[in-house]
PDB file of C-alpha atoms and ligand atoms in Angstrom:
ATOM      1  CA  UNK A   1      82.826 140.567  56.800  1.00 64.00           C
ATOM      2  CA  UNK A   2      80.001 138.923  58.751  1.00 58.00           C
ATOM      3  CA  UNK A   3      79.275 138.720  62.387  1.00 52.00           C
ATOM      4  CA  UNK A   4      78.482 135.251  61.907  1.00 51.00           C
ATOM      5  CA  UNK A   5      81.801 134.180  64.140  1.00 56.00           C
ATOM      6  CA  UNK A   6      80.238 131.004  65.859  1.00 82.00           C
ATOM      7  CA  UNK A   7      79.314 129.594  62.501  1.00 84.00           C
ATOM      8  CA  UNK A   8      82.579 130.630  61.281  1.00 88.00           C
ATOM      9  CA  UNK A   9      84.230 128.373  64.621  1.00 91.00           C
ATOM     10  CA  UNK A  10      81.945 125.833  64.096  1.00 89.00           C
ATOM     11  CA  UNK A  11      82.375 125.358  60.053  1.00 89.00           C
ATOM     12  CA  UNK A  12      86.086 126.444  59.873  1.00 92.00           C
ATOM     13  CA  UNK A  13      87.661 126.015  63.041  1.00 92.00           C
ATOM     14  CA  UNK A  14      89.096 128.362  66.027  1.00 95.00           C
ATOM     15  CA  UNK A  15      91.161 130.864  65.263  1.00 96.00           C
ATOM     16  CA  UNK A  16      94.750 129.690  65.635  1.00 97.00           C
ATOM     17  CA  UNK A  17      97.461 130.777  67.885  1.00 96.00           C
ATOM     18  CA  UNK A  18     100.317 130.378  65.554  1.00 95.00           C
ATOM     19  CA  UNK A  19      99.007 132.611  63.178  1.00 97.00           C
ATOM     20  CA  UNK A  20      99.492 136.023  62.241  1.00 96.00           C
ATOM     21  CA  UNK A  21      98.014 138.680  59.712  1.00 96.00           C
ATOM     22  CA  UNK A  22     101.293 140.375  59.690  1.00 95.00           C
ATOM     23  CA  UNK A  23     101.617 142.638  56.770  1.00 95.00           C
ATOM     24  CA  UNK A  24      98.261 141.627  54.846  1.00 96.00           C
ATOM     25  CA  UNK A  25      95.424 143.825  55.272  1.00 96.00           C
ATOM     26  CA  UNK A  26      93.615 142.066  52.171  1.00 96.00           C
ATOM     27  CA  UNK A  27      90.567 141.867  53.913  1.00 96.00           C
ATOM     28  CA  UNK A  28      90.364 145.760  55.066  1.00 97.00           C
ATOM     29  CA  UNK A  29      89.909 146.611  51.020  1.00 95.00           C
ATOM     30  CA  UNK A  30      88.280 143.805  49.479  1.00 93.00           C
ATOM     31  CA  UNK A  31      85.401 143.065  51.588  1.00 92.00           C
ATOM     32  CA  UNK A  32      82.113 144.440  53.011  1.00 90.00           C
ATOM     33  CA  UNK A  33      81.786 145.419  56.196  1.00 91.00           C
ATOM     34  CA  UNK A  34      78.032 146.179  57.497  1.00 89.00           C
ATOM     35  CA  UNK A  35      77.803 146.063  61.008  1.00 90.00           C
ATOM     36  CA  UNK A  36      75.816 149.063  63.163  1.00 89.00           C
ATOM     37  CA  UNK A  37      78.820 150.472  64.655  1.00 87.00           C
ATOM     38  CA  UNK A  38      81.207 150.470  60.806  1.00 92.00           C
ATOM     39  CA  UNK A  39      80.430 149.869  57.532  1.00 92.00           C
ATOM     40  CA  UNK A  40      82.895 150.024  54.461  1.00 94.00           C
ATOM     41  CA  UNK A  41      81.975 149.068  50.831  1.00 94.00           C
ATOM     42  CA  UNK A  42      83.777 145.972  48.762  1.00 90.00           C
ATOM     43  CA  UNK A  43      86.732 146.656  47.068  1.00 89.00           C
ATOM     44  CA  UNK A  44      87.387 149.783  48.412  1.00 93.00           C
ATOM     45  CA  UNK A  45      90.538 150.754  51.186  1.00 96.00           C
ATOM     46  CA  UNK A  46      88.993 151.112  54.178  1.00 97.00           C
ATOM     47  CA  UNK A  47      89.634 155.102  55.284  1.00 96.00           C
ATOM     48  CA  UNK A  48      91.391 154.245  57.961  1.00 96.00           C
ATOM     49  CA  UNK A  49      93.939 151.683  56.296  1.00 97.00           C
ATOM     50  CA  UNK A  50      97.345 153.562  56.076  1.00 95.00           C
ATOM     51  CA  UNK A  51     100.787 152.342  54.697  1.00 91.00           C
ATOM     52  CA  UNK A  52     101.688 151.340  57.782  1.00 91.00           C
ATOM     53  CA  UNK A  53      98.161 149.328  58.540  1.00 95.00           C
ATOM     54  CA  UNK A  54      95.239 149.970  60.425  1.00 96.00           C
ATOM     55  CA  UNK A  55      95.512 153.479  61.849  1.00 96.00           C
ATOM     56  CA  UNK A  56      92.953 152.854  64.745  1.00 96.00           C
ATOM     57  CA  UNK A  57      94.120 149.842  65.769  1.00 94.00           C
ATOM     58  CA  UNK A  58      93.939 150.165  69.573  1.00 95.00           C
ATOM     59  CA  UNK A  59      90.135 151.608  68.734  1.00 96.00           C
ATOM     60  CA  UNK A  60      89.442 149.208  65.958  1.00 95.00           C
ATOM     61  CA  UNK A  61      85.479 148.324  65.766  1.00 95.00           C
ATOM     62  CA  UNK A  62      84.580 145.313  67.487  1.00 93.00           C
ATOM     63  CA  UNK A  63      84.134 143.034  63.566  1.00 93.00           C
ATOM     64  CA  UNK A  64      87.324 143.891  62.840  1.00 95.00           C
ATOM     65  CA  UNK A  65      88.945 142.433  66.364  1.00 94.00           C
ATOM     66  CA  UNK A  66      86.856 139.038  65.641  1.00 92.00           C
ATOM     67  CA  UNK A  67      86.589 138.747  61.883  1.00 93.00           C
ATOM     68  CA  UNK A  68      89.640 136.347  60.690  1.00 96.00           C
ATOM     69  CA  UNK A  69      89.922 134.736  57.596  1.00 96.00           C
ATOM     70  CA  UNK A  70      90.195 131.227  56.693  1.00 96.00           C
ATOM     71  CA  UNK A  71      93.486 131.189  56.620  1.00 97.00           C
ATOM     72  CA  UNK A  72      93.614 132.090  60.716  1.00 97.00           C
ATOM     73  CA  UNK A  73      91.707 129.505  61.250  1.00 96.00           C
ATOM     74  CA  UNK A  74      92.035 126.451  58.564  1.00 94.00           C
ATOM     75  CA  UNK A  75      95.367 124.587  60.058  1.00 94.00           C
ATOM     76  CA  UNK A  76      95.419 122.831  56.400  1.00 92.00           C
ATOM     77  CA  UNK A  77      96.064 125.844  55.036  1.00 94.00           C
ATOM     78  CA  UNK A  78      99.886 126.391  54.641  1.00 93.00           C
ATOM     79  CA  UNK A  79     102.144 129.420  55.573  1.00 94.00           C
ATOM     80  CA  UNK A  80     102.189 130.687  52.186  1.00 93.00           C
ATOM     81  CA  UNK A  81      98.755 131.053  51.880  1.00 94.00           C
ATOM     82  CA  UNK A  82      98.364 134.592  53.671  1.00 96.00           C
ATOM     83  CA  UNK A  83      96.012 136.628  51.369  1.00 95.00           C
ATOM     84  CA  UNK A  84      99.229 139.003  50.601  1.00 94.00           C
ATOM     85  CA  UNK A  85     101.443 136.227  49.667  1.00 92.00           C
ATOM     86  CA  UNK A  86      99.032 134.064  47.800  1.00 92.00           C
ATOM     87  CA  UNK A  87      96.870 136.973  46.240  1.00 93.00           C
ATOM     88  CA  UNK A  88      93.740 134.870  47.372  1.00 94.00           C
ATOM     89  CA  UNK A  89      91.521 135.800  50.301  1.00 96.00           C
ATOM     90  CA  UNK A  90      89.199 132.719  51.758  1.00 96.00           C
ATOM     91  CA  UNK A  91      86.358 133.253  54.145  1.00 94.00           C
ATOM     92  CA  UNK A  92      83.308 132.340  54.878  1.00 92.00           C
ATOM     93  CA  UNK A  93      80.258 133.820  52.792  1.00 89.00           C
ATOM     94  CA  UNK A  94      76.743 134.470  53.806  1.00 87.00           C
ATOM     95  CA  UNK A  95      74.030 135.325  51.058  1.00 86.00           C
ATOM     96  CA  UNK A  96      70.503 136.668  53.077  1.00 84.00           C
ATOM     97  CA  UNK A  97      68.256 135.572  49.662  1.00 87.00           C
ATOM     98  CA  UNK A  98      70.614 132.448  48.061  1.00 88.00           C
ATOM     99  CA  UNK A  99      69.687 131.397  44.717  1.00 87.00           C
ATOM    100  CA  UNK A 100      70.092 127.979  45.032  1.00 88.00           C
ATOM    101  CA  UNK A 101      70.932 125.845  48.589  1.00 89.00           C
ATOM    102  CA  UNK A 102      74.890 125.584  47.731  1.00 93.00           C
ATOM    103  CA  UNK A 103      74.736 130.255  48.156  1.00 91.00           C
ATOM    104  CA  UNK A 104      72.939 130.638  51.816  1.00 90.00           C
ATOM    105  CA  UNK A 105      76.883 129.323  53.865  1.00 91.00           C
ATOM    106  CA  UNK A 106      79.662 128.830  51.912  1.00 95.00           C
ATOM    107  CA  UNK A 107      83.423 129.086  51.685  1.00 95.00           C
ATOM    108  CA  UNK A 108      84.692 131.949  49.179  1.00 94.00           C
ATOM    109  CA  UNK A 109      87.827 131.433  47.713  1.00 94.00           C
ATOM    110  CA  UNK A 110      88.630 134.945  45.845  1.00 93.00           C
ATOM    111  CA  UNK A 111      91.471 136.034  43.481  1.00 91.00           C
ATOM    112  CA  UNK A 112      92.434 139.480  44.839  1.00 89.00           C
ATOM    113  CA  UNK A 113      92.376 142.126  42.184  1.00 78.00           C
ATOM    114  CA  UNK A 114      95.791 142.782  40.865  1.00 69.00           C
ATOM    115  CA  UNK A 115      96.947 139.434  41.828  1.00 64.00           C
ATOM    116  CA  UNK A 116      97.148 138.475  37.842  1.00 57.00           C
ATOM    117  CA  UNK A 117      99.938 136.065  38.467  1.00 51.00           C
ATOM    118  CA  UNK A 118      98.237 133.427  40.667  1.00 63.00           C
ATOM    119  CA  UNK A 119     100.036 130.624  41.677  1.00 65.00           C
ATOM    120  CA  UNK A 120      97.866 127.788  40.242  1.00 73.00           C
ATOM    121  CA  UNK A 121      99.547 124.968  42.327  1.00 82.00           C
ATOM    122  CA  UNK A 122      98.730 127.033  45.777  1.00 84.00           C
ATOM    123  CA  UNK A 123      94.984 128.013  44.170  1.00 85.00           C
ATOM    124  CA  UNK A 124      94.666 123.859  44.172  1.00 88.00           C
ATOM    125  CA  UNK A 125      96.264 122.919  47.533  1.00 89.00           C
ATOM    126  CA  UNK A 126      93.714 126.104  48.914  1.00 91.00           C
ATOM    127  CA  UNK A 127      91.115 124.300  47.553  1.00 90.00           C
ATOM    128  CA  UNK A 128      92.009 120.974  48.311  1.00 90.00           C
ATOM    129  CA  UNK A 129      92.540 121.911  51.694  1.00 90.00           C
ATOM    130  CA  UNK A 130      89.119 123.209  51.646  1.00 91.00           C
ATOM    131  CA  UNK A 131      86.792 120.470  50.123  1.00 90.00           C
ATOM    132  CA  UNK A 132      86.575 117.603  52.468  1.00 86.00           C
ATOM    133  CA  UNK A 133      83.801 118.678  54.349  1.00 89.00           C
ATOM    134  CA  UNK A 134      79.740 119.641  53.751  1.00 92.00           C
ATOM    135  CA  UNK A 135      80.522 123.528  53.243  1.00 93.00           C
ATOM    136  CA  UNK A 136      79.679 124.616  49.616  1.00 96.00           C
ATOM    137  CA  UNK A 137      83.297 126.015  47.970  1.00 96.00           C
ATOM    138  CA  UNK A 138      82.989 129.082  45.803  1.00 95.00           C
ATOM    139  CA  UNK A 139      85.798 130.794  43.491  1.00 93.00           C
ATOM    140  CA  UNK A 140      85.329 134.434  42.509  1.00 89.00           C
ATOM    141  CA  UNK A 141      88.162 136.510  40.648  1.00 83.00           C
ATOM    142  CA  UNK A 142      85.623 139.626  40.541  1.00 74.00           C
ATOM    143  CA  UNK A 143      83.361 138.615  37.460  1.00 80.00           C
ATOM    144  CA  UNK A 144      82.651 135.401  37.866  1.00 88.00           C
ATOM    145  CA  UNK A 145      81.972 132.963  40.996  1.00 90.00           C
ATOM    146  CA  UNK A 146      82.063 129.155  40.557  1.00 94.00           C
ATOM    147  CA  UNK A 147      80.989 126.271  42.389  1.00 95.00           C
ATOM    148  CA  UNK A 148      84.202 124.354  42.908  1.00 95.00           C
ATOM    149  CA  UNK A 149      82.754 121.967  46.004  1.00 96.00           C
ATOM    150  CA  UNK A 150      80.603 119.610  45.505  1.00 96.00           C
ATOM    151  CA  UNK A 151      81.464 118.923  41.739  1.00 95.00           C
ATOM    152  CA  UNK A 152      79.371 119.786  39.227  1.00 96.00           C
ATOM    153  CA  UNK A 153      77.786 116.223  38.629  1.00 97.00           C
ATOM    154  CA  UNK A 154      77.058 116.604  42.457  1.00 96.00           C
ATOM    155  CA  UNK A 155      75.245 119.806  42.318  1.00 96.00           C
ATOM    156  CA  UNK A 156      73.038 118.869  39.768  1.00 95.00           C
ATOM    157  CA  UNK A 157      71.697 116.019  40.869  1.00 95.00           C
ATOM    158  CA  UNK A 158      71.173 117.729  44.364  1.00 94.00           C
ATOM    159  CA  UNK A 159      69.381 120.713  42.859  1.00 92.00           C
ATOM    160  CA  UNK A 160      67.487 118.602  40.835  1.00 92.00           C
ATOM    161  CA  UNK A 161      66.375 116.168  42.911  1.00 91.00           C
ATOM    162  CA  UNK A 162      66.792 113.433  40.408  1.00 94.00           C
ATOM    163  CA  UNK A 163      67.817 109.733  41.836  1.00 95.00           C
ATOM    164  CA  UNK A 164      71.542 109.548  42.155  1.00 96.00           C
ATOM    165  CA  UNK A 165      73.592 106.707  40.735  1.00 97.00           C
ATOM    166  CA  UNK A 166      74.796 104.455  43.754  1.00 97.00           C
ATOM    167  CA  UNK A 167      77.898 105.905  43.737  1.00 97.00           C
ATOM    168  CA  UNK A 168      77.349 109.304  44.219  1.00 97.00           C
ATOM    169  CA  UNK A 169      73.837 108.344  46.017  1.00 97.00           C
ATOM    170  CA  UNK A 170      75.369 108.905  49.885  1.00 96.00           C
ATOM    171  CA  UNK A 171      77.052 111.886  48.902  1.00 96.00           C
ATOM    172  CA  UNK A 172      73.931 113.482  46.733  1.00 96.00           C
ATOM    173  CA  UNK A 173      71.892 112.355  50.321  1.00 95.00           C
ATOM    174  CA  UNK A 174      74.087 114.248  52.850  1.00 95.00           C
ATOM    175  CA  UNK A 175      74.214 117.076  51.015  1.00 95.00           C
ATOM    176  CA  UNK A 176      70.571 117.477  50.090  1.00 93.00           C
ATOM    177  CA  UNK A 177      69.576 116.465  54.117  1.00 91.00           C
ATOM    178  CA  UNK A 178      72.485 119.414  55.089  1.00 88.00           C
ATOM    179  CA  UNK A 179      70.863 122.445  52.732  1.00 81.00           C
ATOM    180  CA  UNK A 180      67.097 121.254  52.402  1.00 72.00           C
ATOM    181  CA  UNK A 181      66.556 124.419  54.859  1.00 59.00           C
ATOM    182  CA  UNK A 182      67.871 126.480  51.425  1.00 55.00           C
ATOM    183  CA  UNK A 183      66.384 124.454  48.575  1.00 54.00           C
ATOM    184  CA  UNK A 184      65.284 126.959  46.414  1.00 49.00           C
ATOM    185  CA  UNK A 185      65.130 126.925  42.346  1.00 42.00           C
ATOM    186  CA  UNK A 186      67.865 124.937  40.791  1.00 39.00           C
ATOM    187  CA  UNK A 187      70.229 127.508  39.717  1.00 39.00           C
ATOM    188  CA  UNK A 188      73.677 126.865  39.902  1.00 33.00           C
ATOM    189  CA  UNK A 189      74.917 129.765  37.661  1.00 34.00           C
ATOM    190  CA  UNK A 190      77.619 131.876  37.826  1.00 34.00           C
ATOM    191  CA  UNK A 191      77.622 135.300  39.432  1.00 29.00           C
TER     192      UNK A 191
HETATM  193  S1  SF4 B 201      92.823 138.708  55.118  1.00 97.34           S
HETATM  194 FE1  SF4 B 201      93.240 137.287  56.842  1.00 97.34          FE
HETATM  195  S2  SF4 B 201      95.466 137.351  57.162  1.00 97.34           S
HETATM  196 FE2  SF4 B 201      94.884 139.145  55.926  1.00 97.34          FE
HETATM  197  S3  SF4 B 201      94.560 140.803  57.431  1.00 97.34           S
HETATM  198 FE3  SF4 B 201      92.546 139.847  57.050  1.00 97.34          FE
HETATM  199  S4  SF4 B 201      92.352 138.287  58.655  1.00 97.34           S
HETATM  200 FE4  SF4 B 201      94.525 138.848  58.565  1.00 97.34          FE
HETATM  201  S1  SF4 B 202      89.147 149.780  60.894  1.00 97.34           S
HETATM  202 FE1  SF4 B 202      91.239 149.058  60.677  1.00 97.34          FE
HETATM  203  S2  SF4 B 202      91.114 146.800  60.860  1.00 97.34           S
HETATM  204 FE2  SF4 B 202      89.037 147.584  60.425  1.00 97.34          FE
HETATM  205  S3  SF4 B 202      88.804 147.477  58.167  1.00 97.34           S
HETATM  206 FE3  SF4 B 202      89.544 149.544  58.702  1.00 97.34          FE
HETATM  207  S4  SF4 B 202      91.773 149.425  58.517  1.00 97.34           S
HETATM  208 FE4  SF4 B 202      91.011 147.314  58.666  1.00 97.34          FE
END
């Protein structure tokens, strides 16, 4: 979890009223939290998460009252793809030294461990629901992250700053004017 909730308004949306974590507490195990007042490693329980939830709710630290995941926030995003139903948890990423300019913002799409039996068809409308706009997409399933958004053809020619075919060439332009701020090395390799 990041603090980072403007940029999360501004890139994903406002968190929406009709939605409700209800049962999931993916994000309470599988991310990082590292904020002055609570920190709790990835992929680790959080100590206070209980059977029954958080067990300081009422007292919960301040990240954890404004930190919502994509899915509160991305209308596109249907019903069924609550982190605990979907067994994938989408948020926005932040990476202090990126390796390349698609790293520094992006959108993190991540299989949850133990959720072996993904539902391909809901991993594609999550992503399709996801790649419309100028915000990097990422897919991690804990040993390997991907660059699903732009397409690889895309990213290449951005990174490399070779001239872009006319068809891609307003495309390759956006994005390159959008992320100059983290050009870095082209490295688009996995993590
Ligand atoms: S992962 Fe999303 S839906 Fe699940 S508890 Fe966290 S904010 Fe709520
Ligand atoms: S304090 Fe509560 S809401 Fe925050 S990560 Fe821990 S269990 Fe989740």
């Amino acid at each position: 979890m990041h603090s980072g909730t403007d940029l999360e308004t501004s890139l994903l949306g406002p968190v929406l009223a009709d939605r409700d974590c209800g049962d999931c507490t993916a994000c309470c195990t599988v991310l990082t939290v590292d904020t002055p007042d609570f920190k709790k490693p990835a992929g680790a329980p959080c100590i206070h998460l209980g059977s029954r939830g958080c067990g300081i709710h009422a007292v919960r630290p301040n990240i954890c009252r404004t930190w919502f995941c994509a899915w509160r926030r991305v209308e596109a995003m249907p019903d069924e793809a609550r982190p605990d139903r979907s067994g994938l948890l989408v948020s926005l990423n932040f990476v202090r030294e990126p390796r390349n300019c698609f790293e520094g913002v992006s959108i993190n799409v991540r299989a949850l461990a133990g959720a072996d039996a993904i539902d391909k068809a809901m991993a594609a409308t999550i992503l399709d629901s996801l790649c419309d706009q100028l915000v990097p997409v990422w897919f991690s399933d804990g040993s390997r992250k991907m660059l699903m958004h732009p397409d690889a053809e895309v990213a290449d020619l951005v990174l490399s700053g070779e001239p872009a075919p006319a068809h891609l060439r307003d495309e390759v332009t956006a994005w390159r004017e959008r992320y100059e701020v983290f050009a870095t090395a082209p490295d688009r390799g996995t993590l």
